[in-house]
XYZ file of C-alpha atoms in Angstrom:
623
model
C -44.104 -20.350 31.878
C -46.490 -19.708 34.839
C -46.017 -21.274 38.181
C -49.341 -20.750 39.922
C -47.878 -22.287 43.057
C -45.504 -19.640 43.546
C -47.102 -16.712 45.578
C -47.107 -13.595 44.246
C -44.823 -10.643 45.300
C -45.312 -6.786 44.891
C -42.888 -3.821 44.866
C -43.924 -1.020 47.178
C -43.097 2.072 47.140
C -44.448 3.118 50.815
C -44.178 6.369 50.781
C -46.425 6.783 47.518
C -48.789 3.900 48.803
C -47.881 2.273 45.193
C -47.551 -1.446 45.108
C -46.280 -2.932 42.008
C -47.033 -6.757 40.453
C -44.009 -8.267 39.782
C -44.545 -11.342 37.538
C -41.930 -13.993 35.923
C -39.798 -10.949 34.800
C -40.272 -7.156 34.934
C -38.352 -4.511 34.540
C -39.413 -1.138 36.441
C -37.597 2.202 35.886
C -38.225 4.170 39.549
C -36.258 6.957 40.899
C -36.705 6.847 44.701
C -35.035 8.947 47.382
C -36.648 7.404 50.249
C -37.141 3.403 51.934
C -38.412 1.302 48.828
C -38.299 -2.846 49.310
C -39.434 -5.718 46.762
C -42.005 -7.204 49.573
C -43.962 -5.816 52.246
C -41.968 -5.359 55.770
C -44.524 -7.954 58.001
C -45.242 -10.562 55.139
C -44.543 -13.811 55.330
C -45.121 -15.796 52.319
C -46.582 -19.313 52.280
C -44.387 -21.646 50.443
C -46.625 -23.779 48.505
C -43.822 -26.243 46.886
C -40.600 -27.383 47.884
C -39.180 -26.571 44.577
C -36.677 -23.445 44.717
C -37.641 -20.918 42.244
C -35.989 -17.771 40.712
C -37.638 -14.286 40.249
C -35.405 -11.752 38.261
C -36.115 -8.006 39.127
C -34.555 -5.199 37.403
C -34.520 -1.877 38.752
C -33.619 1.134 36.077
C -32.639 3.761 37.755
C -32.834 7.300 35.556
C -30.149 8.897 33.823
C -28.310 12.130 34.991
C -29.856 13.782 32.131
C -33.387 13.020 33.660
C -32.830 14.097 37.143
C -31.602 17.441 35.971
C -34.204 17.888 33.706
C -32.588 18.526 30.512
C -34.229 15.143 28.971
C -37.374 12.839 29.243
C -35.099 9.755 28.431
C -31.238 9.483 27.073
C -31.758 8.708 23.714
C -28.611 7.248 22.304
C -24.650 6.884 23.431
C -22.149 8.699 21.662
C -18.089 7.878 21.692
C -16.328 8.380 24.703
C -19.083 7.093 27.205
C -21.361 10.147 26.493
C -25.066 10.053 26.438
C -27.451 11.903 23.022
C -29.896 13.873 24.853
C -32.666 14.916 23.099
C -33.609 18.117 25.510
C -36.806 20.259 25.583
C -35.539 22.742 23.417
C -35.224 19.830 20.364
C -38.956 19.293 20.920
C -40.784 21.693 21.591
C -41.442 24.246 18.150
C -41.390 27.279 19.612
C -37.072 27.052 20.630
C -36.514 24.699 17.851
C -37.688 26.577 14.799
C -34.530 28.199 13.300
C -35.617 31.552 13.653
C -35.628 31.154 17.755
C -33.403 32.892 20.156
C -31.461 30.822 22.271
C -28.069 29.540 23.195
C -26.303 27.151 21.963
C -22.541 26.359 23.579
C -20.167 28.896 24.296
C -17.436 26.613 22.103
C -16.673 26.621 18.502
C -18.354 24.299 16.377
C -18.276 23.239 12.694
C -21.877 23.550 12.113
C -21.878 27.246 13.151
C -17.998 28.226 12.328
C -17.264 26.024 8.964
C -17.525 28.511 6.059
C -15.049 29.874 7.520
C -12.304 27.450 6.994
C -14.395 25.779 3.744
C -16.405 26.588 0.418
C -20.423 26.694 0.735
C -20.394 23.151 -0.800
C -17.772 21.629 0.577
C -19.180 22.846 4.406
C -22.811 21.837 2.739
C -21.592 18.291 1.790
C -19.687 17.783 5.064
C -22.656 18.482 7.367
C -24.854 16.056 5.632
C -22.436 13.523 5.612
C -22.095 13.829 9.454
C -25.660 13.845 9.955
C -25.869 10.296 7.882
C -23.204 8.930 10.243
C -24.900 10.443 13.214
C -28.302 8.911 12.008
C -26.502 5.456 11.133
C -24.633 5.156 14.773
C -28.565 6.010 16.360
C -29.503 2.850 14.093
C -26.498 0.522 15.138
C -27.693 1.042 18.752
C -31.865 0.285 18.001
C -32.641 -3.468 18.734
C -31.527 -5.284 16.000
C -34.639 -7.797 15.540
C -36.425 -4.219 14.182
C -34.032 -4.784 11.307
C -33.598 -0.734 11.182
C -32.545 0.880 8.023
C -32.722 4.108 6.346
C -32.018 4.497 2.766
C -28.580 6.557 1.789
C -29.362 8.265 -0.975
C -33.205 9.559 -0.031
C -31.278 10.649 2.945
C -28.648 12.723 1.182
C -31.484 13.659 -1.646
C -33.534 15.491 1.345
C -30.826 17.653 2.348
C -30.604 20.914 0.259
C -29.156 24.038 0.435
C -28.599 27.295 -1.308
C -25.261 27.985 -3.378
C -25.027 30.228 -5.332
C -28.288 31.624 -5.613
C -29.678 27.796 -6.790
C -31.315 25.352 -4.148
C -29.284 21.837 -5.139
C -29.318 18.730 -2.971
C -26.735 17.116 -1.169
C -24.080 15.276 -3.324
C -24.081 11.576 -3.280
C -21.431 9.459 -0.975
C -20.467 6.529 -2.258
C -18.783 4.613 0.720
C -21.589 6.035 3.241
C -22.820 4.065 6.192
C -26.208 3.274 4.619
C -27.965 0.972 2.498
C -29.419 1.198 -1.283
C -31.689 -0.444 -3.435
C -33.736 -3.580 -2.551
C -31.767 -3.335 1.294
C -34.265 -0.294 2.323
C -37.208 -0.242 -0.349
C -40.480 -0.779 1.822
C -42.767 -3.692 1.164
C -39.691 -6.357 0.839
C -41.331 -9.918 2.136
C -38.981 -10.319 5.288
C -41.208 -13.314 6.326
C -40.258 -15.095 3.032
C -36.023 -14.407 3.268
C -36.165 -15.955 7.053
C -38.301 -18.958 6.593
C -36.068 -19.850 3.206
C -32.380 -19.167 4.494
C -32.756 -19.397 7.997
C -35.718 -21.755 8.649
C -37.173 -19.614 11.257
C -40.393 -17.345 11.161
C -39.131 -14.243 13.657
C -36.076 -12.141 13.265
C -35.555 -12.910 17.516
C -35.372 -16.321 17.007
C -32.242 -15.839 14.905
C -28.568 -16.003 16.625
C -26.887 -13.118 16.950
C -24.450 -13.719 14.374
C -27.116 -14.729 11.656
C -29.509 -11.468 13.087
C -26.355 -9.324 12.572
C -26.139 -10.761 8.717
C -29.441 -9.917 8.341
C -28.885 -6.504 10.045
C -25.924 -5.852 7.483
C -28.382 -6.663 4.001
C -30.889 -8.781 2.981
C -28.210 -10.514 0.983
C -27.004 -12.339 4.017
C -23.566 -14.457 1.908
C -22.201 -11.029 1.068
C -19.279 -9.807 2.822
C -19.093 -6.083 1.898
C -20.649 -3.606 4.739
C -23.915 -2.523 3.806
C -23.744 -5.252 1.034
C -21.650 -2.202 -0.841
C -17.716 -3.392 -2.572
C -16.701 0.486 -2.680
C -16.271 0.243 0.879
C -14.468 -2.813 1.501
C -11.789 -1.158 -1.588
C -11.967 1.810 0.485
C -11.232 -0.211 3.660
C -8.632 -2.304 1.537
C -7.077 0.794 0.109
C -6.815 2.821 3.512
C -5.360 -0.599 5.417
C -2.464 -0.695 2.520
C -1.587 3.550 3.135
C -1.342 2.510 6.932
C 1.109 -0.300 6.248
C 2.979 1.689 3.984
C 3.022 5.038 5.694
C 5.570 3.852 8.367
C 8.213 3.070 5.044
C 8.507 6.769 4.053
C 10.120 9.466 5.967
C 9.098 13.090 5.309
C 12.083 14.761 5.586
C 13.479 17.155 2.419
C 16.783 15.002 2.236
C 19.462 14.560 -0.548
C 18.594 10.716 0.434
C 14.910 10.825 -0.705
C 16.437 13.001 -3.764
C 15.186 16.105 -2.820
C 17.320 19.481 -1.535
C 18.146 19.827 2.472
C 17.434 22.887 4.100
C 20.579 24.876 4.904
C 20.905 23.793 8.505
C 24.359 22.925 9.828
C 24.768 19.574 11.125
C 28.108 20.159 13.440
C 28.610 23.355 15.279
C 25.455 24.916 16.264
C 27.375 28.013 17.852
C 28.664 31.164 15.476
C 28.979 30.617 11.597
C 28.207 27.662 9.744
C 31.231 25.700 8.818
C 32.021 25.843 5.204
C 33.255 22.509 3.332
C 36.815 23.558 3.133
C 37.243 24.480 6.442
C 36.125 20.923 7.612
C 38.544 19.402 5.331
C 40.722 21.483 6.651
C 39.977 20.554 10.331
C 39.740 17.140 9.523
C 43.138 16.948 8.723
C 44.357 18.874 11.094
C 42.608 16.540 13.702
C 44.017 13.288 12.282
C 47.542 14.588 12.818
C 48.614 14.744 9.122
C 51.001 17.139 7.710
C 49.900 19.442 5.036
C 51.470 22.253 3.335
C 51.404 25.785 4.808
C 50.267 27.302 1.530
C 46.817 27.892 0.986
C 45.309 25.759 -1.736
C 42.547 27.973 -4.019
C 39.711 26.161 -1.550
C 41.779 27.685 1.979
C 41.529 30.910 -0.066
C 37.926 30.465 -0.845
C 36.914 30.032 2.570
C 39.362 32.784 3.963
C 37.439 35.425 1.571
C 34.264 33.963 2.185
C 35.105 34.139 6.323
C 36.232 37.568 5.543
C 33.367 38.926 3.564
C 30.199 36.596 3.986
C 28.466 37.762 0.588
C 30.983 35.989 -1.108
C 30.350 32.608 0.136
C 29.032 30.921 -2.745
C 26.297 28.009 -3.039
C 28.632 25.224 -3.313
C 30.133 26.523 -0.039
C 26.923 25.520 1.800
C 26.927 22.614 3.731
C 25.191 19.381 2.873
C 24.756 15.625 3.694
C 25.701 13.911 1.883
C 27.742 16.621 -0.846
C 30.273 15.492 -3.249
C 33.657 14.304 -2.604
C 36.373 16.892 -2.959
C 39.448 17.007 -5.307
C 41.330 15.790 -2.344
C 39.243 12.742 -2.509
C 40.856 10.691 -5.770
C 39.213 7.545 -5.131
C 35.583 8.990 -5.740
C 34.955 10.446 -8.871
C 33.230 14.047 -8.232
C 29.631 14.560 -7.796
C 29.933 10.668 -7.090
C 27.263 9.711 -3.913
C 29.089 7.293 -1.382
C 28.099 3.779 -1.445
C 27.521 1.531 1.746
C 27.026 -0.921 0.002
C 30.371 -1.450 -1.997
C 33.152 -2.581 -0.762
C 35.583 -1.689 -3.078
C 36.445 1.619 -1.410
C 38.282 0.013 1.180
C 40.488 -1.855 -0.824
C 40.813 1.557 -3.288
C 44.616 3.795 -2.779
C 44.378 6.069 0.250
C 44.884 9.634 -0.739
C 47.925 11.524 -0.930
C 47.275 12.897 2.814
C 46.712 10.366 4.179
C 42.802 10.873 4.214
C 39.383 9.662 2.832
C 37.736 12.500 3.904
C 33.673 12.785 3.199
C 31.827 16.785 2.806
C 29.217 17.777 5.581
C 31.076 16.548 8.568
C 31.570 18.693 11.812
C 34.677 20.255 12.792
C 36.617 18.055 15.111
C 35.081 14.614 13.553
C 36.759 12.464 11.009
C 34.951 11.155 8.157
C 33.282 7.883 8.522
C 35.172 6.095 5.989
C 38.755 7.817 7.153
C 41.278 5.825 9.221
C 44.395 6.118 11.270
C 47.361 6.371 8.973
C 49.058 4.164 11.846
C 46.996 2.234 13.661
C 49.603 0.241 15.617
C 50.938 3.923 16.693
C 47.414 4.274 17.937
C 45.220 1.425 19.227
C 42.245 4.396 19.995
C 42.221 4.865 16.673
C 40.935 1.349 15.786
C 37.279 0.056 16.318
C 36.197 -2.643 17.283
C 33.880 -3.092 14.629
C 36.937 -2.010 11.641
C 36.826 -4.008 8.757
C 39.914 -4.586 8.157
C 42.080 -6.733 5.500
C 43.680 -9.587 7.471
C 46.218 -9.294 4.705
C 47.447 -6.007 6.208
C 47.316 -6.678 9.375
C 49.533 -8.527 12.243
C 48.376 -12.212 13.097
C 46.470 -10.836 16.166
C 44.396 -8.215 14.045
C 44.060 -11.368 11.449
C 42.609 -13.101 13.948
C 40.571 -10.317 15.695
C 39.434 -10.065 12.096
C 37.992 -13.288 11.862
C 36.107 -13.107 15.322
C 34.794 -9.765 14.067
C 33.003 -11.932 10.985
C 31.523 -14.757 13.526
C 29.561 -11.745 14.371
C 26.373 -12.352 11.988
C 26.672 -9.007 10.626
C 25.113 -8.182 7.203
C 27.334 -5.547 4.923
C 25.484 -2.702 5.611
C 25.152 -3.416 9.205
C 29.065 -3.544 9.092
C 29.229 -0.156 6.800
C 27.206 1.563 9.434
C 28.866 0.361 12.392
C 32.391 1.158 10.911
C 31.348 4.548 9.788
C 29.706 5.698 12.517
C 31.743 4.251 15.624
C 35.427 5.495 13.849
C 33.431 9.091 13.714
C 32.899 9.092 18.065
C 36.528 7.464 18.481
C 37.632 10.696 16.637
C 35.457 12.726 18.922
C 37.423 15.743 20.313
C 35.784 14.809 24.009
C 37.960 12.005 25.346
C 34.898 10.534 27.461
C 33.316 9.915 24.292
C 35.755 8.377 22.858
C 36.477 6.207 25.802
C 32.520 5.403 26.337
C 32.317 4.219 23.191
C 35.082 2.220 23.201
C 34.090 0.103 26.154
C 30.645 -0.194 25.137
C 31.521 -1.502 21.291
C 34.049 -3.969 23.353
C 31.095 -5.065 25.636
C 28.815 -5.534 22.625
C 31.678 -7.816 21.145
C 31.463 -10.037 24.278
C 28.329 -10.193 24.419
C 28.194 -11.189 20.745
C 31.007 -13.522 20.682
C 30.354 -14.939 23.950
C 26.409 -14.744 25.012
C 26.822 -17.046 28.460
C 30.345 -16.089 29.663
C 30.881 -15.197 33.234
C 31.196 -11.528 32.499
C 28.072 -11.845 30.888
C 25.935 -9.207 33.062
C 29.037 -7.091 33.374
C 29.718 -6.471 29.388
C 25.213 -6.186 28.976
C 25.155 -3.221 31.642
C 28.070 -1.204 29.973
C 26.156 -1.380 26.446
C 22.548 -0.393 28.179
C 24.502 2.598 30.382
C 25.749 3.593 26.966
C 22.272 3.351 25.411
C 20.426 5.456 28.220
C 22.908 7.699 28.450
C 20.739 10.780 29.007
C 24.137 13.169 28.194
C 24.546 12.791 24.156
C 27.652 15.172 24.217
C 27.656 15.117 20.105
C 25.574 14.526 16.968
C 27.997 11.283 15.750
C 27.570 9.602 19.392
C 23.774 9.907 19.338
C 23.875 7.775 15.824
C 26.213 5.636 17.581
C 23.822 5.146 20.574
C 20.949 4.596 17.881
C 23.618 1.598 16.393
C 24.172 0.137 19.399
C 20.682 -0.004 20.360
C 20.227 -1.793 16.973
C 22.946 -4.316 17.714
C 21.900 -5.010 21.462
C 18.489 -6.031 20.304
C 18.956 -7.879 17.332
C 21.312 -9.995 19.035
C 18.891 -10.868 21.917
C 16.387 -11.624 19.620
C 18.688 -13.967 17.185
C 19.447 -15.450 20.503
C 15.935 -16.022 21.129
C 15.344 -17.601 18.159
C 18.590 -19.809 18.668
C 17.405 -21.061 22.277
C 14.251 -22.418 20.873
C 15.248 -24.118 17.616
C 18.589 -25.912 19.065
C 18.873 -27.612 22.277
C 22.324 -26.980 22.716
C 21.775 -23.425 22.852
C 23.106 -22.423 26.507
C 19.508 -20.391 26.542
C 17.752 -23.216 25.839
C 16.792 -24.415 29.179
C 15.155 -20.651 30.098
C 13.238 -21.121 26.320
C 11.267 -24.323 27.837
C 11.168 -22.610 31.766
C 8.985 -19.931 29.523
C 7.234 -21.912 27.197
C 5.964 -24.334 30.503
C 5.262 -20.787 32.327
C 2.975 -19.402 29.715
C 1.382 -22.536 28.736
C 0.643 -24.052 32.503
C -2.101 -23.653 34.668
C -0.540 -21.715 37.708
C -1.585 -17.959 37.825
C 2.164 -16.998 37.398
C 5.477 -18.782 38.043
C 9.374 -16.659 38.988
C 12.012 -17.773 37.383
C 15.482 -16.653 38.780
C 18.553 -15.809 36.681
C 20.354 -17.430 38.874
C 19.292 -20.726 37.810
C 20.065 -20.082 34.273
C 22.825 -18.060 33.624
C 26.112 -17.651 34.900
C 27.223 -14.566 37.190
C 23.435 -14.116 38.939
C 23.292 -14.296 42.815
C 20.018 -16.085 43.734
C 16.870 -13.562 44.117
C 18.900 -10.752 42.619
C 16.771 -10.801 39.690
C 13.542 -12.306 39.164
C 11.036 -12.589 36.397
C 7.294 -13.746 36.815
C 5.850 -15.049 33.744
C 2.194 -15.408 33.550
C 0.500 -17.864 31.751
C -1.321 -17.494 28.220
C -3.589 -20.439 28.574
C -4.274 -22.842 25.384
C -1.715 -23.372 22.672
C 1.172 -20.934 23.163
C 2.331 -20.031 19.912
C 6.255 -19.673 18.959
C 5.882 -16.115 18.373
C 4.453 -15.144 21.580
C 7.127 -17.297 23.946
C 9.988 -15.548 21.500
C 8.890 -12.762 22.621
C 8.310 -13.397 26.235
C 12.018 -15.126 26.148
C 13.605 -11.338 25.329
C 11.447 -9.778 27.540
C 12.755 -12.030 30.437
C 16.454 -11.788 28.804
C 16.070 -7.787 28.444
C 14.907 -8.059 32.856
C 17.879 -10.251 33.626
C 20.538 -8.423 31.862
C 19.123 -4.899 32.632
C 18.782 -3.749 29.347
C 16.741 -0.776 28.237
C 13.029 -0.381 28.615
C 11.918 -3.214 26.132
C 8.608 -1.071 25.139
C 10.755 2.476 24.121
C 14.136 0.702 22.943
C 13.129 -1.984 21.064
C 10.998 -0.116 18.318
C 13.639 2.321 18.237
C 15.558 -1.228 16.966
C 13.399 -1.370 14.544
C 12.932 1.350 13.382
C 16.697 1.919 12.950
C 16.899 -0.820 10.683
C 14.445 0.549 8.257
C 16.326 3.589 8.026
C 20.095 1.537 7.319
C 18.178 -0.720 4.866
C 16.339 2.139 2.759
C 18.400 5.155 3.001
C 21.949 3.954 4.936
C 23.838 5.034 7.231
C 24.374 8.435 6.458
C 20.805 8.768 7.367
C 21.523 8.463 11.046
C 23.288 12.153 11.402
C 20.269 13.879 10.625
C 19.285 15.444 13.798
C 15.153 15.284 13.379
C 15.479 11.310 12.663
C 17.306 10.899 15.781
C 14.835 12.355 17.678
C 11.987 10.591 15.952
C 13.519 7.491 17.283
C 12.065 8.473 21.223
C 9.021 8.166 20.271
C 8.718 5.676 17.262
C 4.650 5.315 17.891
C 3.413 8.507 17.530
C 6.610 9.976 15.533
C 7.322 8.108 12.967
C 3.818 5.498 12.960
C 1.440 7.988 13.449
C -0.013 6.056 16.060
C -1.308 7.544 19.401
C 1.576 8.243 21.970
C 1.301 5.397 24.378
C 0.841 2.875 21.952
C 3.252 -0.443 21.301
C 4.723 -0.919 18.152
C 4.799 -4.194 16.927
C 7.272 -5.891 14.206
C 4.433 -6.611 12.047
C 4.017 -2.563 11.546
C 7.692 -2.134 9.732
């Protein structure tokens, strides 16, 4: 609307002796490197109403690519905040005609390098699909009241190429970013399709939801991009591998049913143990007597020590291999079980031992156990499920705290398993590491508000982020225990919100109010909420989320504040690794955890094992 009682102004440019209208709203693209002003220096307008009045002036400045003279105008953006030029040498005939000399980039590129790494057609049918997504991102950017479409199969059909001595055109793409059909045949009666669906006569009077229906196809209900159904299966399909793709692990294991490359798991020093020697060992380390006559395996392994061509194919390590003759309670060429019990209530054998193949020299077996345990309290876990039966009162009752502990059976198997096999550890720091840190993970467990409380977390998160691993069965055991630390925070979570007793509770509803009130951020102390904290020792700030705060979201704010009050680990790296090691005890068991390349997976679960990029956060919703 014109206001004739508003004076009018004038851009200058003084140097140029330029003067430029400038009217309700203007937009002038100027490139000045001297004094430039929006009114003239001694004017003085004459205010002709009292009413205040707005005048919007935009000054475009030109692009980089402009001032250096490599382009009249940028023509399009490209990923990664980079500009499409479209140069001199792209316009003018004479340097863009295919038989002109002139560089190019001193880089390799597809366009100029791809036969060499593809077929004729296959490089032929890639470079026209490119140039269809390059054309359709130039497209997405255009103002979308043009309503700018190209058609995707002309495009493809005006691509050729010679193969093979035969011009042919470019194959078809199904899923392509284009449209078909009635969505880009000339002539169609736009007019018509807004006035009946949307009521209005101009594409710009549309919103910018209904303009971007109407940008997708002329059959504005459909969901489908580019009104085609083979890309929404191809979406559909691709979404389902991405779920699924964190499941599988591609490793050539005996779990996944496939042979395991002859690497040795225990000594990485001088020649590969053989599987009668670490019987042997293992004996030998669990102070049982044996016979000083060879049996035909010590013989075996003496003439394969002796003369290495002998060493046969069953002398080869593997994990996990068949039980021994020594082992009568498994049948041979029998796989262990986690998940039955009934070994532990099966006749030990006549040494004394349950011993398992593939093991290290100077570990015991996972299943094995001390043939006197009274004789030897190191010998017994904390985690050993024991029969009560068999045991004195005390390990009776020890025995039925151990089962307060929420533990599923495999979660048992694996701790048993894997925490005997560092108590066995020939290094007696280990052994005694791991003993305090499975007895702090039992108090925390059994007793989640106690006065020791940040005494018993920080031994289980030294033990944890222990940077020294001083053996492959102690870094499955820190893997465990990273399991256990952080699925009992988070059942604890869960617990403080759902029952008011809970002695967590009050900290659930200090971060529930925090994230749902209107204060930019509010500290709560551990000291008001749990036992043992000195007062501004350890503070969390919780910021708030604004609206509804949903269940989910103060969970997980509750073990983040937990994880900062009781010094665990570093909630993004650890907790994944949680995660992810329950997958692996779930799907494959235990057994799982000694193979090296899985540990190591677990430091970086995003890019390792999801295939996402390095600095990403995992999220439960990705197992």
């Amino acid at each position: 609307e014109d206001h004739p009682d508003v004076p009018p102004q004038f851009f200058f440019l003084f140097d140029l002796g330029i003067a430029w209208e400038l009217e309700e709203f203007c937009t002038i693209f100027f490139s000045g490197l001297h004094h430039h002003g929006g009114m003239q220096v001694r004017y003085k307008a004459v205010r002709l109403t009292s009413r205040p009045f707005l005048r919007l002036i935009v000054l475009g400045y030109p692009q980089g690519h402009v001032i250096r003279g490599e382009d009249v105008v940028a023509f399009a953006a490209l990923p990664n905040k980079v500009v499409l030029p479209v140069g001199k040498e792209l316009r003018d005939p004479t340097l863009a005609h295919p038989l002109a000399q002139r560089p190019h980039c001193t880089q390799a590129t597809f366009a100029a390098d791809g036969l060499a790494i593809l077929t004729p057609y296959s490089y032929f049918r890639h470079i026209s699909r490119s140039v269809v997504m390059l054309v359709s991102d130039i497209l997405r950017q255009a103002h979308p009241s043009l309503i700018p479409r190209f058609d995707l199969d002309l495009m493809l059909a005006s691509l050729t190429a010679v193969i093979e001595g035969k011009r042919i055109r470019a194959p078809p793409w199904e899923v392509g970013p284009g449209w078909r059909g009635a969505d880009a045949q000339p002539g169609a009666d736009i007019a018509q399709l807004l006035k009946d669906v949307f009521d209005v006569s101009e594409p710009a009077q549309l919103s910018v939801a209904d303009l971007s229906r109407l940008w997708n196809s002329d059959s504005v209900d459909t969901t489908h991009p580019y009104a085609n159904p083979a890309i929404t299966r191809a979406l559909n399909l691709r979404s389902q591998a991405r779920r699924e793709a964190p499941r599988s692990i591609p490793l050539r294991s005996p779990v996944l049913g496939e042979p395991l490359q002859r690497e040795p798991l225990g000594a990485r020093r001088g020649k590969p143990p053989t599987r009668p020697r670490i019987c042997r060992q293992a004996r030998g380390s669990a102070g049982q007597d044996h016979s000083e006559q060879p049996s035909t395996s010590e013989a075996t392994d003496t003439a394969s020590e002796e003369d290495p061509s002998s060493q046969s194919e069953d002398d080869t390590p593997e994990m996990p291999a068949p039980a021994e003759s020594s082992c009568p309670e498994e049948s041979p060429g029998a796989e262990p079980s986690i998940e039955d019990d009934s070994r532990e209530d099966s006749a030990p054998a006549p040494d004394g031992s349950a011993l398992e193949d593939g093991l290290p020299s100077g570990s015991s077996p996972p299943n094995s156990r001390c043939s006197t345990p009274a004789d030897d309290p190191a010998c017994v876990s904390p985690f050993e499920d024991v029969d009560s039966s068999d045991s004195s009162s005390s390990d009776g009752a020890r025995f039925q705290r151990r089962r307060t502990l929420a533990l599923d059976k495999v979660e048992m198997t694996a701790v048993r398993n894997l925490v005997s096999t560092a108590e066995r550890s020939n290094t007696k720091s280990t052994q005694l590491t791991c003993q305090a840190s499975t007895t702090a993970l039992v108090a925390l467990i059994e007793a989640p508000c106690s006065a020791d409380l940040l005494k018993h977390a920080l031994e289980v998160s030294r033990f944890v982020q222990g940077g020294a691993v001083l053996s492959w069965s102690n870094t499955a055991n820190i893997m465990l225990m990273n399991m256990l630390l952080w699925e009992w925070i988070e059942r604890e979570a869960v617990a403080a919100f759902s029952n008011s007793s809970h002695p967590y509770h009050p900290l659930s509803v200090a971060v529930r109010e925090a994230l749902g009130g209107a204060r930019p951020c509010r500290s709560l102390d551990a000291a008001d909420y749990l036992p043992g904290f000195e007062r501004g020792v350890s503070v969390v700030k919780v910021n708030p989320c604004g609206g509804v705060v949903d269940d989910r979201v103060a969970i997980d704010r509750l073990i983040k504040a937990l994880a900062v009050f009781l010094s665990f680990p570093d909630v993004v790296r650890y907790r994944p690794r949680a995660w992810y090691t329950r997958e692996l005890l779930q799907r494959c068991g235990p057994q799982v955890l000694l193979i090296p390349s899985l540990s190591k997976a677990a430091n970086n679960v995003s890019a390792n094992v999801l295939g996402l990029h390095k600095n990403a956060v995992p999220t439960p919703e990705l197992r």
